[in-house]
Coordinates of N, CA and C in Angstrom, one line a residue:
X1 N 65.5 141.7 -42.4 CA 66.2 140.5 -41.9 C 65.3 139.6 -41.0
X2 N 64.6 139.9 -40.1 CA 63.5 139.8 -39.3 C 62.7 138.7 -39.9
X3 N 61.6 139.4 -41.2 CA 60.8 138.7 -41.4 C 61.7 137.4 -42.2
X4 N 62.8 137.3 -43.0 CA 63.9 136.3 -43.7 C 64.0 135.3 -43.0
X5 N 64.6 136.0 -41.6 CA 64.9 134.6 -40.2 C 63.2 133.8 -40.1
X6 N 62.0 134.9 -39.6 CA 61.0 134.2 -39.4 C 60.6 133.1 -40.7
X7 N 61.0 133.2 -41.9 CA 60.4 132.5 -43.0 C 62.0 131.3 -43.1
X8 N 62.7 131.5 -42.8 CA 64.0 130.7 -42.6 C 64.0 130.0 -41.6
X9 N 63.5 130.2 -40.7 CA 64.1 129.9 -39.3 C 62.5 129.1 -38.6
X10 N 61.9 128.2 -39.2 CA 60.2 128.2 -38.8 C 60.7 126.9 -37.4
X11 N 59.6 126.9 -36.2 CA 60.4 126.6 -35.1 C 60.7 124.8 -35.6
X12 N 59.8 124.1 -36.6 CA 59.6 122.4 -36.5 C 61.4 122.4 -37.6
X13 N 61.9 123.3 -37.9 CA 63.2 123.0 -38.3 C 64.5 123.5 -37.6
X14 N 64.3 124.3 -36.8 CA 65.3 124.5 -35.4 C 65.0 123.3 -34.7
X15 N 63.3 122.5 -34.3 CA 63.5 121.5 -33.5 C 64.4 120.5 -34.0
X16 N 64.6 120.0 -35.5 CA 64.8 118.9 -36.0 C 66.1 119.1 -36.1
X17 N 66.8 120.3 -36.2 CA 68.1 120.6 -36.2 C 69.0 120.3 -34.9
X18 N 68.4 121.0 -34.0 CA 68.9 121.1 -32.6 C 68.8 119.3 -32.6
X19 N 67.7 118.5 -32.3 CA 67.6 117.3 -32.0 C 68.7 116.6 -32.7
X20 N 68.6 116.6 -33.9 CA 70.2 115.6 -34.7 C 70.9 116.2 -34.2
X21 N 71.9 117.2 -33.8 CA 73.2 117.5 -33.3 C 73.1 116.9 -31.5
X22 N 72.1 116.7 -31.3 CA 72.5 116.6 -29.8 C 72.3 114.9 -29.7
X23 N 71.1 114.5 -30.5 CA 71.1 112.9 -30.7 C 73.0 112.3 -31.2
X24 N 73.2 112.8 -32.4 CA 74.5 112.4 -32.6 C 75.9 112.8 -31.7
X25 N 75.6 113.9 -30.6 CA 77.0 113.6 -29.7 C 76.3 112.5 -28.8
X26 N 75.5 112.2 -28.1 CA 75.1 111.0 -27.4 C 75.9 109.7 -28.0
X27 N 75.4 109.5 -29.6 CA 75.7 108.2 -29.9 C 76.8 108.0 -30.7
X28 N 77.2 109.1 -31.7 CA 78.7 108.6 -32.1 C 79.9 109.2 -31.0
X29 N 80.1 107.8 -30.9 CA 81.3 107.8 -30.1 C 82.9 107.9 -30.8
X30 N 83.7 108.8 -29.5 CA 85.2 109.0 -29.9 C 85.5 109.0 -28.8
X31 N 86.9 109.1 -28.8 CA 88.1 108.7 -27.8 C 88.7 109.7 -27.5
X32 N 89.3 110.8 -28.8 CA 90.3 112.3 -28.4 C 89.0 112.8 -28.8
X33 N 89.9 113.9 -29.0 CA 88.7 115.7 -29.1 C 89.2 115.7 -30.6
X34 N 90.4 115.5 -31.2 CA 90.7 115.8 -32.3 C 89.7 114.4 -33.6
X35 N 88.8 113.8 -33.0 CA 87.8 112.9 -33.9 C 86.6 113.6 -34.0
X36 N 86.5 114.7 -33.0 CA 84.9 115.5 -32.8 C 84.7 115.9 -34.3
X37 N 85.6 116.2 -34.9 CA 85.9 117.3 -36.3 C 85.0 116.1 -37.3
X38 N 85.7 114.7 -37.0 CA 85.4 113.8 -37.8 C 84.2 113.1 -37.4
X39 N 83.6 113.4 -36.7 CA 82.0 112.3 -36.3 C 80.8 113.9 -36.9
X40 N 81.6 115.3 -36.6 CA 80.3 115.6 -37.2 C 80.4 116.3 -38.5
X41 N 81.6 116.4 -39.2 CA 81.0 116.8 -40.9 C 80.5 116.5 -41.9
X42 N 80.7 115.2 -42.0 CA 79.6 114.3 -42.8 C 78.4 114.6 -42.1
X43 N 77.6 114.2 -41.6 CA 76.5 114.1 -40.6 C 75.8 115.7 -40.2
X44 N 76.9 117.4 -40.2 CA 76.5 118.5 -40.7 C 76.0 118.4 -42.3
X45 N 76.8 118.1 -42.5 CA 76.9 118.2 -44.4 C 75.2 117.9 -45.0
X46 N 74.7 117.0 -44.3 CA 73.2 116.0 -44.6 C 73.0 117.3 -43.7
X47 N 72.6 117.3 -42.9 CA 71.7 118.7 -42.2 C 71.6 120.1 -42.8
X48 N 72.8 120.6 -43.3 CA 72.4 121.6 -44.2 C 72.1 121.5 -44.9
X49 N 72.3 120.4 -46.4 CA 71.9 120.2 -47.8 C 69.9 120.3 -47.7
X50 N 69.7 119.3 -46.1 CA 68.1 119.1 -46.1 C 67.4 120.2 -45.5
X51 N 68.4 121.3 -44.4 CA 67.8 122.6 -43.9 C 67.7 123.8 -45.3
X52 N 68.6 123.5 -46.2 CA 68.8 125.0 -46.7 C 67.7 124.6 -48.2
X53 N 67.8 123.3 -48.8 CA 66.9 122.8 -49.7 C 65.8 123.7 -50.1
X54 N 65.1 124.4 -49.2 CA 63.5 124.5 -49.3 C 63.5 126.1 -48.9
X55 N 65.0 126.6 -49.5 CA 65.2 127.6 -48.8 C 64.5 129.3 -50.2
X56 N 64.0 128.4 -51.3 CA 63.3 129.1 -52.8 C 61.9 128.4 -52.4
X57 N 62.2 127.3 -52.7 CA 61.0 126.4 -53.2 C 59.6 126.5 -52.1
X58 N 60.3 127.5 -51.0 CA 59.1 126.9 -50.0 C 58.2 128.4 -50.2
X59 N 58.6 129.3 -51.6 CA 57.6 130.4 -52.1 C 56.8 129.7 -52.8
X60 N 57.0 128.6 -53.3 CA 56.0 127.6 -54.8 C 55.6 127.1 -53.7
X61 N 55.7 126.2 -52.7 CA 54.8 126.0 -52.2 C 54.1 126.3 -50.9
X62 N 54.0 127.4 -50.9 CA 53.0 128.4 -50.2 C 52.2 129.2 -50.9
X63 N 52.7 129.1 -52.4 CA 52.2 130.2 -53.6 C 52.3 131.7 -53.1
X64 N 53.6 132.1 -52.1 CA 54.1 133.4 -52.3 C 54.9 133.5 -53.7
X65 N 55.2 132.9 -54.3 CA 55.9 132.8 -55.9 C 55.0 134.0 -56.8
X66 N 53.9 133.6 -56.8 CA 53.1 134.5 -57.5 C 53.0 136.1 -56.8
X67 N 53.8 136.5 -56.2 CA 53.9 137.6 -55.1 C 55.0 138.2 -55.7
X68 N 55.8 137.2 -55.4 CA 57.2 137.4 -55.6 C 57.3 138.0 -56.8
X69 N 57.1 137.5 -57.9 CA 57.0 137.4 -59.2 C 57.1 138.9 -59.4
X70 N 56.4 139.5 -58.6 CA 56.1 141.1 -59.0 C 57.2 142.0 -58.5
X71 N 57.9 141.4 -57.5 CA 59.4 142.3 -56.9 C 60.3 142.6 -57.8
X72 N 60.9 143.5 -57.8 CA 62.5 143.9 -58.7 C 63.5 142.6 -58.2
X73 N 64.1 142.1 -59.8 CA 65.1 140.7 -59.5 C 65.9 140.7 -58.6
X74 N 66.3 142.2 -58.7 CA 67.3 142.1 -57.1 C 67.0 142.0 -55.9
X75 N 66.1 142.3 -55.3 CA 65.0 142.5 -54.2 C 65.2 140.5 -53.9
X76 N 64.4 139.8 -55.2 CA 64.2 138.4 -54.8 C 65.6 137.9 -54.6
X77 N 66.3 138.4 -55.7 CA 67.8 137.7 -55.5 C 68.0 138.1 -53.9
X78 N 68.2 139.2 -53.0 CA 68.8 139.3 -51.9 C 68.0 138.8 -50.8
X79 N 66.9 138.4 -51.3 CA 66.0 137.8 -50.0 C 66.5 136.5 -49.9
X80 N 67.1 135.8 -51.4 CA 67.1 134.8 -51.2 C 69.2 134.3 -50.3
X81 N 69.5 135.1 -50.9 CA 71.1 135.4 -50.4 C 70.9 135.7 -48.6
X82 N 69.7 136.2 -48.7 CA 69.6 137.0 -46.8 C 69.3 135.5 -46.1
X83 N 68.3 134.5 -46.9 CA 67.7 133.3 -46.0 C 68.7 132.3 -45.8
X84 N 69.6 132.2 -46.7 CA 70.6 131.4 -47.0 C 71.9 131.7 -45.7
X85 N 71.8 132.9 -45.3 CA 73.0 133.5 -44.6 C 72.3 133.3 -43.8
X86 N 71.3 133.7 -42.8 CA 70.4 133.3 -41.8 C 70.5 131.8 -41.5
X87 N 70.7 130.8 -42.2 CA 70.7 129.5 -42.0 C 72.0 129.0 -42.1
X88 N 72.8 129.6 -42.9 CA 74.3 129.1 -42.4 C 74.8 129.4 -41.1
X89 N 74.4 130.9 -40.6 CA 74.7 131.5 -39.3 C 74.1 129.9 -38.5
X90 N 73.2 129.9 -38.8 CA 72.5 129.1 -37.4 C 72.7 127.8 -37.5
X91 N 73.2 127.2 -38.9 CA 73.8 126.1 -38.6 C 75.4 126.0 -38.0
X92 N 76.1 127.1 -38.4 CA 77.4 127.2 -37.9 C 77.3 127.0 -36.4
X93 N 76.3 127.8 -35.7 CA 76.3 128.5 -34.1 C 75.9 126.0 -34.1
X94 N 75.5 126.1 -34.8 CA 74.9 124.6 -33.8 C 76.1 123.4 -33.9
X95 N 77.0 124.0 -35.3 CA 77.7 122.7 -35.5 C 78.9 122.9 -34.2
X96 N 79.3 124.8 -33.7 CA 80.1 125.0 -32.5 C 79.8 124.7 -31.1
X97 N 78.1 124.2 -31.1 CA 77.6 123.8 -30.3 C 77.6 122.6 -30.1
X98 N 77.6 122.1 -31.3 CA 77.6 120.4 -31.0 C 79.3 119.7 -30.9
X99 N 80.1 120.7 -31.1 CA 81.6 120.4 -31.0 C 81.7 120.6 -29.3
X100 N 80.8 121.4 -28.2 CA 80.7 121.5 -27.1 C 79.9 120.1 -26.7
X101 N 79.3 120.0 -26.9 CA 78.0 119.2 -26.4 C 78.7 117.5 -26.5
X102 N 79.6 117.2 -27.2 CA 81.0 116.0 -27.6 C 81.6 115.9 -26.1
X103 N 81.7 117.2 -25.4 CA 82.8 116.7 -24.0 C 82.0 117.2 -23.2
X104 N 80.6 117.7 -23.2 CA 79.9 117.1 -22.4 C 79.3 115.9 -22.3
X105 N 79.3 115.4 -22.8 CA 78.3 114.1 -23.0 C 79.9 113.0 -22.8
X106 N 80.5 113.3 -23.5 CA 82.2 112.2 -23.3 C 83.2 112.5 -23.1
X107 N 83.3 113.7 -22.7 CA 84.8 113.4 -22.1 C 85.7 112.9 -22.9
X108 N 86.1 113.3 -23.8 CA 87.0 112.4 -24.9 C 88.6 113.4 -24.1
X109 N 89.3 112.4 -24.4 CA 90.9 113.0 -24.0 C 91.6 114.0 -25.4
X110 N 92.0 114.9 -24.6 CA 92.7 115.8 -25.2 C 94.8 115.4 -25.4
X111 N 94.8 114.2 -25.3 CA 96.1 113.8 -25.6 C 96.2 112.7 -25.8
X112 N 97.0 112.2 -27.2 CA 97.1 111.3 -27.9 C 97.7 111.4 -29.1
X113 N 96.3 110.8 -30.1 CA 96.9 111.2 -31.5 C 97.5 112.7 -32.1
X114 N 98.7 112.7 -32.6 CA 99.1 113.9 -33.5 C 99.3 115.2 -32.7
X115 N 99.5 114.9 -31.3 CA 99.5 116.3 -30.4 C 101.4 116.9 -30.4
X116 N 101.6 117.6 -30.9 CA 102.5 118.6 -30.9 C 102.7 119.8 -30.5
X117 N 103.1 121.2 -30.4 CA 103.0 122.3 -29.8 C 101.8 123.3 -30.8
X118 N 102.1 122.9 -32.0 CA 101.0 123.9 -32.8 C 99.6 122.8 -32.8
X119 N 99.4 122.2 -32.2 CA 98.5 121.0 -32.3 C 97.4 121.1 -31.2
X120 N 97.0 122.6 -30.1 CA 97.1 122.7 -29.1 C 95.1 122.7 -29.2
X121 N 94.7 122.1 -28.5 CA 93.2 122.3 -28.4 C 92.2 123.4 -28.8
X122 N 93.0 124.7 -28.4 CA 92.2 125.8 -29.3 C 92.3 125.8 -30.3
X123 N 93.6 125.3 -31.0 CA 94.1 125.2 -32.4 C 93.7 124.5 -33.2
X124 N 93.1 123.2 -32.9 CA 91.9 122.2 -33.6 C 90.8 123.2 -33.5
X125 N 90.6 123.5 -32.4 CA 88.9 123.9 -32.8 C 88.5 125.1 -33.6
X126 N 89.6 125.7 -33.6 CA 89.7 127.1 -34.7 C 89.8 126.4 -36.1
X127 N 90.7 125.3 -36.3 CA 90.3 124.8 -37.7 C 89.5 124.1 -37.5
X128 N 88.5 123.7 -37.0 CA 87.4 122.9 -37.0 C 86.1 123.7 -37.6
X129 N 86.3 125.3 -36.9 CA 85.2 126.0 -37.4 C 85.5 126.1 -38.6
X130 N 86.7 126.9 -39.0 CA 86.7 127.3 -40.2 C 86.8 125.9 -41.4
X131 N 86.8 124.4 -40.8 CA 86.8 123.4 -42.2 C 85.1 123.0 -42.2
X132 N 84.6 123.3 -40.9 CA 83.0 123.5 -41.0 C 82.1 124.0 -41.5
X133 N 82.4 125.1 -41.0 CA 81.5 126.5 -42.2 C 81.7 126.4 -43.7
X134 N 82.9 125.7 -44.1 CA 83.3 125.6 -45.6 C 82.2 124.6 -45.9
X135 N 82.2 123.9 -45.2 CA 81.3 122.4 -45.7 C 80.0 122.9 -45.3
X136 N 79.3 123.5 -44.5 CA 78.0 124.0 -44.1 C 77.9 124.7 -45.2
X137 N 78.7 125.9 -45.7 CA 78.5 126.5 -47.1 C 78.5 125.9 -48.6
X138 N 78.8 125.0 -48.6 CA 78.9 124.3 -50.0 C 77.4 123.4 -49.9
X139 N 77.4 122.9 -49.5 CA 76.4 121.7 -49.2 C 74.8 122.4 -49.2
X140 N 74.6 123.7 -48.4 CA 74.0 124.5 -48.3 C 73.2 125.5 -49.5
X141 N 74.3 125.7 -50.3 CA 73.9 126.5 -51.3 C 73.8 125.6 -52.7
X142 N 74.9 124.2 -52.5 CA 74.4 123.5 -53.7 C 73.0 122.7 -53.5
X143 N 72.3 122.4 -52.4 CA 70.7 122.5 -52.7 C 70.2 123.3 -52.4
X144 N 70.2 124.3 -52.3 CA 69.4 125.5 -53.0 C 69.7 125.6 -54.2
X145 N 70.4 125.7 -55.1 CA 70.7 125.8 -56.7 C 70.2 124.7 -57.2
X146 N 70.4 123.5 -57.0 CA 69.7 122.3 -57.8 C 68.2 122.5 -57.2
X147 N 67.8 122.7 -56.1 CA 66.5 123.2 -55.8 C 65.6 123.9 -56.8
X148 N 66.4 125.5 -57.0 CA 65.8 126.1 -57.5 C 65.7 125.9 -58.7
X149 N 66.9 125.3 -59.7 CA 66.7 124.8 -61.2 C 65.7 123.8 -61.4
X150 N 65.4 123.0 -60.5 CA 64.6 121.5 -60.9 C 62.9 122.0 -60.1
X151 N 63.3 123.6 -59.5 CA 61.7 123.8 -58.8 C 61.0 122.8 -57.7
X152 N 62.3 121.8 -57.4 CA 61.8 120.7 -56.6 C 62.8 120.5 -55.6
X153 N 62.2 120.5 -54.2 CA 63.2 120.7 -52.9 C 64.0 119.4 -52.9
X154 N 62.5 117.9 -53.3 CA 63.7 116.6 -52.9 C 64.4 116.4 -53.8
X155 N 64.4 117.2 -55.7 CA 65.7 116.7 -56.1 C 66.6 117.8 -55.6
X156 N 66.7 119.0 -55.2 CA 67.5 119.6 -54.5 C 68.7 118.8 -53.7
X157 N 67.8 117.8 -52.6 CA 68.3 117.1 -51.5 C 69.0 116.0 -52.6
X158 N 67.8 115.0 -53.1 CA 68.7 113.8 -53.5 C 70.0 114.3 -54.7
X159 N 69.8 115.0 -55.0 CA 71.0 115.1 -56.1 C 72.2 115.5 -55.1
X160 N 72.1 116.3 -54.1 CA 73.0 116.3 -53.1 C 73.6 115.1 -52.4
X161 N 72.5 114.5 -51.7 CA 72.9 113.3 -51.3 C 73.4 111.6 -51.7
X162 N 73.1 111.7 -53.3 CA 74.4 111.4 -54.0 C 75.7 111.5 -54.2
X163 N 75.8 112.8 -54.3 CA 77.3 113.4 -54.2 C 78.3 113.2 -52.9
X164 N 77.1 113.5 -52.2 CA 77.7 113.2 -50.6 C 78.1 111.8 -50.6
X165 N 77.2 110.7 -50.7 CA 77.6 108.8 -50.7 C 78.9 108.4 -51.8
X166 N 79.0 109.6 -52.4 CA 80.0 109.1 -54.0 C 81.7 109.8 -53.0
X167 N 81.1 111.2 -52.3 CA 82.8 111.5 -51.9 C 82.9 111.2 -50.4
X168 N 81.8 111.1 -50.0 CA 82.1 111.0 -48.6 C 82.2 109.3 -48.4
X169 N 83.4 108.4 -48.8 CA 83.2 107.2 -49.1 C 84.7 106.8 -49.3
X170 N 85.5 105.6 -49.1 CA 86.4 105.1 -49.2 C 87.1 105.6 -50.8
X171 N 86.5 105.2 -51.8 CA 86.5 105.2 -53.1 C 86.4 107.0 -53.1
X172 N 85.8 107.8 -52.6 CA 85.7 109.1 -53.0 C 87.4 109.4 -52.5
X173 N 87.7 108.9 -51.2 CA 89.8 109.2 -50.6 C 90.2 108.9 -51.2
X174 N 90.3 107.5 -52.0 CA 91.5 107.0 -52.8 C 91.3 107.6 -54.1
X175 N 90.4 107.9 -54.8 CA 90.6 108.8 -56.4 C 90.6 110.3 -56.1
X176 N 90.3 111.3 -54.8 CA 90.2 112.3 -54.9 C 91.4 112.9 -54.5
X177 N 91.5 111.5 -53.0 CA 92.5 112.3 -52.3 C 92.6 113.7 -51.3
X178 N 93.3 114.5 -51.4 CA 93.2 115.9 -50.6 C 92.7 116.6 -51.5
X179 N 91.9 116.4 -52.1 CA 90.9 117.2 -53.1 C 89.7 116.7 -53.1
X180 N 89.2 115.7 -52.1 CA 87.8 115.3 -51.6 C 87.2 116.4 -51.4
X181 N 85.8 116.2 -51.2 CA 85.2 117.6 -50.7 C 85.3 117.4 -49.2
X182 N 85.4 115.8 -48.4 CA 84.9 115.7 -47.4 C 87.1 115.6 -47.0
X183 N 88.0 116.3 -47.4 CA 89.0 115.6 -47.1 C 89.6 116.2 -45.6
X184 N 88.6 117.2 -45.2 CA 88.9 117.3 -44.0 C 88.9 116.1 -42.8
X185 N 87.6 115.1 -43.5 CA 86.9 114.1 -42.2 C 88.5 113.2 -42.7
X186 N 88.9 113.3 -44.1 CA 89.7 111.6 -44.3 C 91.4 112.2 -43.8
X187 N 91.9 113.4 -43.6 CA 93.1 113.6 -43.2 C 94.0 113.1 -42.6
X188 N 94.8 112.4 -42.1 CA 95.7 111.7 -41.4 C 96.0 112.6 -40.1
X189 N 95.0 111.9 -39.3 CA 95.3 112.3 -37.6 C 96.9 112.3 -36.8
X190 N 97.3 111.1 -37.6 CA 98.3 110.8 -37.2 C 99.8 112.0 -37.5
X191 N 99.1 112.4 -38.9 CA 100.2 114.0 -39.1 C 99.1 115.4 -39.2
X192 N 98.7 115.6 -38.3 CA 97.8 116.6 -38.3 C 98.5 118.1 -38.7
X193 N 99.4 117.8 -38.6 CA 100.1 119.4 -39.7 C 100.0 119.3 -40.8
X194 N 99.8 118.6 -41.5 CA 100.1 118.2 -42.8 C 98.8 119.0 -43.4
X195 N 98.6 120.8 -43.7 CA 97.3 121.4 -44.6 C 97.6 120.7 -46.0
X196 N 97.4 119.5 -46.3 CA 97.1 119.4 -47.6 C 95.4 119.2 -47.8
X197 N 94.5 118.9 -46.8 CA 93.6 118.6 -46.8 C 92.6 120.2 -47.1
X198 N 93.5 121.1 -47.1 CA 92.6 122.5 -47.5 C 92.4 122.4 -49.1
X199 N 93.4 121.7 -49.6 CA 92.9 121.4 -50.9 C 91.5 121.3 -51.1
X200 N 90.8 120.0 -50.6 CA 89.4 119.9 -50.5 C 88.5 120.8 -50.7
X201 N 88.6 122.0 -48.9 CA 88.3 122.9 -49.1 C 88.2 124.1 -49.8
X202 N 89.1 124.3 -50.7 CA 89.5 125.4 -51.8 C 88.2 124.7 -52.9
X203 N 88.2 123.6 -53.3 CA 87.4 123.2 -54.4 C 85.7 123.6 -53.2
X204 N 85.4 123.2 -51.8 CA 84.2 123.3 -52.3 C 83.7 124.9 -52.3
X205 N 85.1 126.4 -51.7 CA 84.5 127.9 -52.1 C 84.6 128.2 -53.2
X206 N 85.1 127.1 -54.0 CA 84.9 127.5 -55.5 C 83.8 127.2 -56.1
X207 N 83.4 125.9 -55.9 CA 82.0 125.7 -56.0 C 81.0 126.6 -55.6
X208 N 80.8 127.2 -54.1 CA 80.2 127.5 -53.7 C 80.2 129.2 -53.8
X209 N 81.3 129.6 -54.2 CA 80.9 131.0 -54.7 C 80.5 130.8 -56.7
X210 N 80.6 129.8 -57.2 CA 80.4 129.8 -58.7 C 79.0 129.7 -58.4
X211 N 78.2 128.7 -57.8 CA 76.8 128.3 -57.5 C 76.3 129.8 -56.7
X212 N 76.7 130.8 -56.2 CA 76.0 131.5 -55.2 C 75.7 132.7 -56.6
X213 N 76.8 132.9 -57.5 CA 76.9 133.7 -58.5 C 76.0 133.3 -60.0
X214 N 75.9 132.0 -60.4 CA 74.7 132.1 -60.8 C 73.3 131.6 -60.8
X215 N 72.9 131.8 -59.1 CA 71.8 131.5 -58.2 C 70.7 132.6 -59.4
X216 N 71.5 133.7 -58.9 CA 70.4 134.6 -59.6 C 69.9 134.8 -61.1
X217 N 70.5 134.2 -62.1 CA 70.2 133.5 -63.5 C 69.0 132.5 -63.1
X218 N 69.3 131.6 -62.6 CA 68.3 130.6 -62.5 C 67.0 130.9 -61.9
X219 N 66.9 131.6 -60.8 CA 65.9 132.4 -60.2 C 65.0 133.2 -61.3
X220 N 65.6 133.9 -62.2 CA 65.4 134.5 -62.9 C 64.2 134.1 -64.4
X221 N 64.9 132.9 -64.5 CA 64.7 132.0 -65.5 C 64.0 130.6 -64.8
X222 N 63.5 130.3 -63.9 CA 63.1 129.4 -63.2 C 61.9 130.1 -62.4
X223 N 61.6 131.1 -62.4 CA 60.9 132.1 -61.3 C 60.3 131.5 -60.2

């Protein structure tokens, strides 16, 4: 796991990571605490798709591929499942970080919109992790899988970053609805009980366990 983190974790993409989450609580600005959820999952979503991208491809281009080549399928398959989990860990730790680093930097008020008794500040931030990590996970592992099929990190990214401009988008809320991928950011603050928006969510662990399951076909066939 050691050497996975060291080949996952190299320091010029912790720097670039860390710097967007702290540049973006500086400059997007909010008012409550219950908008933090919504200034950073779009804006996580682009930082995983471009952190986890290069998370195969960066054995082709180092020409450890030709190394690899020689390991048992399962061996590569779990190195690549171990780098992937090492980078969601550490995007998760930063997106909980940067939900902190929001009321340091602003002070946003904890009373206003949609506040009721089950509405209570730990109670946002506990669904904030868990509609985060869903989105860190999806976005994450679908470029690495277009990554790996196309052997190419930027169509990895751009075929991602498509997807992202088509649902994270006015037009993506009104035809998807609570079945967006992003429908955590588009939810109505105003009825914040209202879990229809897990809908969303349910479609992207379905995605993202269908893509994590046949990661290792393509690897296979893609070497």
């Amino acid at each position: 796991m050691i050497r996975e983190m060291k080949i996952s974790l190299p320091v010029q993409k912790l720097a670039y990571a860390i710097f967007f989450v702290v540049i973006l609580s500086l400059v997007r600005g909010v008012t409550y605490s219950v908008e933090i959820g919504i200034a950073l999952e779009a804006p996580m979503a682009i930082l995983a798709l471009t952190f986890c991208a290069d998370t195969y491809t960066q054995e082709i281009v180092s020409r450890r591929s030709e190394v690899q080549r020689l390991y048992p399928m399962k061996k590569r398959v779990r190195a690549v499942y171990r780098r992937i989990l090492v980078q969601e860990l550490f995007l998760l730790a930063l997106a909980i970080g940067g939900y902190g680093l929001f009321f340091l930097f602003q002070n946003p008020g904890t009373a206003g919109m949609g506040q009721d008794g089950l509405d209570s500040e730990m109670c946002r931030f506990l669904i904030y992790v868990a509609a985060i990590a869903v989105t860190l996970l999806f976005w994450g592992i679908l470029s690495t899988l277009l990554a790996c099929l196309f052997r190419n990190m930027w169509i990895g990214i751009g075929g991602c970053l498509l997807l992202w401009v088509l649902t994270n988008s006015s037009m993506g809320d009104r035809y998807l609805g609570r079945w967006n991928l992003f429908s955590y950011t588009y939810r109505s603050l105003e009825n914040s009980g209202d879990p229809g928006w897990i809908c969303g969510k349910i479609v992207c662990i379905c995605i993202a366990v269908t893509a994590a399951a046949v990661l290792p076909e393509i690897i296979e066939k893609r070497g």
